[in-house]
C-alpha atoms as one frame of an Amber mdcrd trajectory, in Angstrom:
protein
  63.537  54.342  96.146  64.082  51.962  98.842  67.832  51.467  98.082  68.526
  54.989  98.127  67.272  55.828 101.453  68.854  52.833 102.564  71.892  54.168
 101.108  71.529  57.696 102.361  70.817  56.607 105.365  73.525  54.455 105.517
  76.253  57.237 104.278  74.794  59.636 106.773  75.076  56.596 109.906  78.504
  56.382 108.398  79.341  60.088 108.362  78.254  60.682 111.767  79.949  58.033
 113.642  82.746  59.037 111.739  83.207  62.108 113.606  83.438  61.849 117.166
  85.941  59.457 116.470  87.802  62.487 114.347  86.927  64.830 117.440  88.493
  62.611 120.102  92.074  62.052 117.977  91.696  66.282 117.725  91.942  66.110
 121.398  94.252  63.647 122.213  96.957  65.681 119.387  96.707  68.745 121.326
  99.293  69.093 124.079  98.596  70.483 127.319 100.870  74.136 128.144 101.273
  75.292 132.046 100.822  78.977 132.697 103.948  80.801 134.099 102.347  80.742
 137.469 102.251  76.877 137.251 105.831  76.291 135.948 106.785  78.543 139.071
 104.919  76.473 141.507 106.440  73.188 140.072 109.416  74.532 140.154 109.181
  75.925 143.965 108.202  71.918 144.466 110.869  70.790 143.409 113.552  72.878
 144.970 111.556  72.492 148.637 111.613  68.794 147.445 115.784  68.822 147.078
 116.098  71.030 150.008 114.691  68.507 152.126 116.634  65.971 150.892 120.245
  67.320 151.454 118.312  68.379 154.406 118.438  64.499 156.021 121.769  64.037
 154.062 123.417  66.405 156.014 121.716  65.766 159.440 121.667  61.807 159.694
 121.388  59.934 162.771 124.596  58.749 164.265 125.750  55.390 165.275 125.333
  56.972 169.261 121.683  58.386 168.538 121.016  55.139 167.031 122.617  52.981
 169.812 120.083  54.791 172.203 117.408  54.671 169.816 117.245  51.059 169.690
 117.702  50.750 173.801 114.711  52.681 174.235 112.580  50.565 172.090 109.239
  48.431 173.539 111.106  44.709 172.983 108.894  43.277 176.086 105.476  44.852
 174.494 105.664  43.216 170.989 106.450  40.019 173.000 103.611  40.158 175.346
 100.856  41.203 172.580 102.489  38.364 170.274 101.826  35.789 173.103  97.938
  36.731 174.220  97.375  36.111 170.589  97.892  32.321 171.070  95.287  29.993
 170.709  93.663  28.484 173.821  94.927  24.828 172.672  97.834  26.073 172.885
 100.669  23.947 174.336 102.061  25.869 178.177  99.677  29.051 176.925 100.314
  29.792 180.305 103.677  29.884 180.907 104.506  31.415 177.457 102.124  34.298
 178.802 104.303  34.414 182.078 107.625  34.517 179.968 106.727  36.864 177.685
 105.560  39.183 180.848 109.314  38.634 182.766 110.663  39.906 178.943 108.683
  42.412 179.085 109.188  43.489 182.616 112.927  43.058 182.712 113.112  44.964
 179.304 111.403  47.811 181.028 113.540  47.889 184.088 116.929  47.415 182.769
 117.032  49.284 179.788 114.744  51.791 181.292 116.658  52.375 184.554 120.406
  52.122 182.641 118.937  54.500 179.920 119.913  57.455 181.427 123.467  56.644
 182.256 123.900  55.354 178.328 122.920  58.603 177.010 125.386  60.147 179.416
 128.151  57.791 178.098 127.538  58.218 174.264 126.728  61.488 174.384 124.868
  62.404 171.121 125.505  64.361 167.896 124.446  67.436 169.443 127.614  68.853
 169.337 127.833  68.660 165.253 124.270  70.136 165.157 124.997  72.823 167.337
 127.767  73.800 164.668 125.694  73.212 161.998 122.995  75.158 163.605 125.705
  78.302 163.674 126.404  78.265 160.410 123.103  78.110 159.563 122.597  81.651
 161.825 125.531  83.476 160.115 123.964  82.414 156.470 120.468  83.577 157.915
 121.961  86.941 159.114 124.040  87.453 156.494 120.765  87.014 154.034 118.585
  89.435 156.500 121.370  92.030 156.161 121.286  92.124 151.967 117.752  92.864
 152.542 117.623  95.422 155.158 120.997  96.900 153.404 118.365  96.837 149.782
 115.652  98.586 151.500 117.601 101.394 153.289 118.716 102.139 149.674 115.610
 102.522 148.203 113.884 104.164 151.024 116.472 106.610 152.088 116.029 108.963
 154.999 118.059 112.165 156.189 119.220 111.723 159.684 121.124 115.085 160.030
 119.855 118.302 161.444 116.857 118.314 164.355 114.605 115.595 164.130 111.097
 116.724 162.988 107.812 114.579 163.393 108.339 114.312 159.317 111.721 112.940
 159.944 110.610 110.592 162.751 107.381 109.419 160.744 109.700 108.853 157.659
 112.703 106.731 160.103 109.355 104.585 160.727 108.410 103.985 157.171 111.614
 103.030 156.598 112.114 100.867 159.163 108.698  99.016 158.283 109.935  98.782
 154.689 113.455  96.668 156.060 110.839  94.838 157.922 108.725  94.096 154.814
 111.716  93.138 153.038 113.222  90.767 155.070 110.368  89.023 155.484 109.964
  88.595 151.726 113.395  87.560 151.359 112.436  84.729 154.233 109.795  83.752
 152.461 111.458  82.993 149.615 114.398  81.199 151.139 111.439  79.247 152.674
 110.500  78.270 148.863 113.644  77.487 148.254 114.173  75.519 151.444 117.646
  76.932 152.085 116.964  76.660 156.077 115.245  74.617 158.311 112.006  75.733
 160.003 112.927  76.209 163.106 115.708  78.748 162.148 112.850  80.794 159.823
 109.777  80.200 162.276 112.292  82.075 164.604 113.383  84.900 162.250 109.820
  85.334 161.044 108.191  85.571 164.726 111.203  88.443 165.329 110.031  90.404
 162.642 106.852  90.438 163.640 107.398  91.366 167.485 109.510  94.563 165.453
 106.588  95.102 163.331 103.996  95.169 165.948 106.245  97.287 168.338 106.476
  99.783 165.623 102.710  99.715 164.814 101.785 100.451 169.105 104.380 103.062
 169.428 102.714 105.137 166.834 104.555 107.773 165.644 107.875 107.565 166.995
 108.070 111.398 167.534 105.753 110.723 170.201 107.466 107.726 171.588
C-alpha cells in the first residue's frame, strides 16, 4: 500500500510539473501579429524617421557656417574651469590661474569683437536655403491646390444667377470643406515628413486664421 501511494504520488508530482513547463513552450510558439492600426503607426515612424534624415542630408552645415561656428566657441572658459580645478600643491597654481584668465579674456575680445566682420566676409549658406526654402513653397502650394481643387469637386456650388442666403451659406460650406481638406492633406505630409515644420506650422496657422474668419463672419449673406 505504501509503494503505491508513493508511486501515485510520485506520477501525479511528475504530471504536474510536467505541465507548466508544456504551457510556457505553448507560449513562447505563438507569434505575436500587429493590428492594422499598429503596422500604420510603424510605418508613419519610419517614413518621419527617413524624412528627417534626407532632411540633414540635404541641409548640412557649410565649411563658412562652420568656420564661424568654431570662432564663436568658449576656448578661454574650458581653460579657466580646467585650471581652478588644480590642486593647491600645485606648482605656479597662481600664475596658471592668471594665464588661463588672459586666454580667456583675449579669446573673448578678439574673436568676439572680429566676429561680426567674419560673418560679413563668409557670408553663410543662406542663400542655398533661401532656394531651397522656394522650392519647398511651390511643392507646398502645389500640394494645397490638389486638395482645394478635390474638395471643390465634391462639394460643388452654383455661382450663376442672384446670390441667395442658400447660395451664400452653401459658398461657406464649401469653402470650410477646402479648408478641412487641406489641412488633412498637411497633416499627412506631416506623417510623411515631406516638409519641414516651419513651412507646415505656417500653412497650418493660415488655415486656421481662414477658418476662424469664416466661423465670426457668420453667414456670409450677412457679411
Amino acid at each position: 500500500r505504501g509503494g503505491a501511494r508513493g508511486g501515485g504520488g510520485r506520477g501525479r508530482r511528475g504530471g504536474g510539473s510536467g505541465a507548466p513547463g508544456g504551457g510556457e513552450r505553448g507560449r513562447r510558439g505563438r507569434t505575436r501579429t500587429l493590428s492594422a492600426e499598429q503596422l500604420e503607426r510603424l510605418r508613419t515612424r519610419v517614413r518621419r524617421a527617413l524624412a528627417d534624415i534626407d532632411y540633414f542630408l540635404a541641409m548640412p552645415l557649410g565649411w563658412r557656417d562652420g568656420t564661424v561656428v568654431v570662432w564663436a566657441g568658449m576656448r578661454g572658459a574650458i581653460t579657466l574651469a580646467a585650471a581652478q580645478t588644480l590642486p593647491e600643491d600645485t606648482p605656479d597654481r597662481e600664475l596658471l590661474i592668471l594665464v588661463a584668465f588672459l586666454v580667456g579674456a583675449g579669446s573673448l575680445l578678439l574673436q568676439g569683437s572680429t566676429l561680426p566682420r567674419l560673418v560679413r566676409v563668409l557670408g553663410t549658406t543662406r542663400e542655398d536655403r533661401d532656394e531651397a526654402d522656394a522650392a519647398e513653397r511651390e511643392r507646398l502650394t502645389t500640394l494645397l491646390r490638389a486638395a482645394a481643387e478635390d474638395a471643390l469637386l465634391a462639394h460643388p456650388v452654383d455661382h450663376d444667377g442672384e446670390r441667395t442666403a442658400e447660395q451664400a451659406l452653401a459658398w461657406k460650406r464649401q469653402r470650410l470643406a477646402v479648408i478641412d481638406a487641406q489641412r488633412a492633406a498637411l497633416l499627412d505630409a506631416r506623417d510623411d515628413g515631406a516638409f519641414s515644420a516651419a513651412a507646415l506650422n505656417s500653412a497650418l496657422a493660415t488655415l486656421d486664421a481662414d477658418q476662424i474668419s469664416l466661423e465670426l463672419k457668420g453667414r456670409p449673406a450677412d457679411a
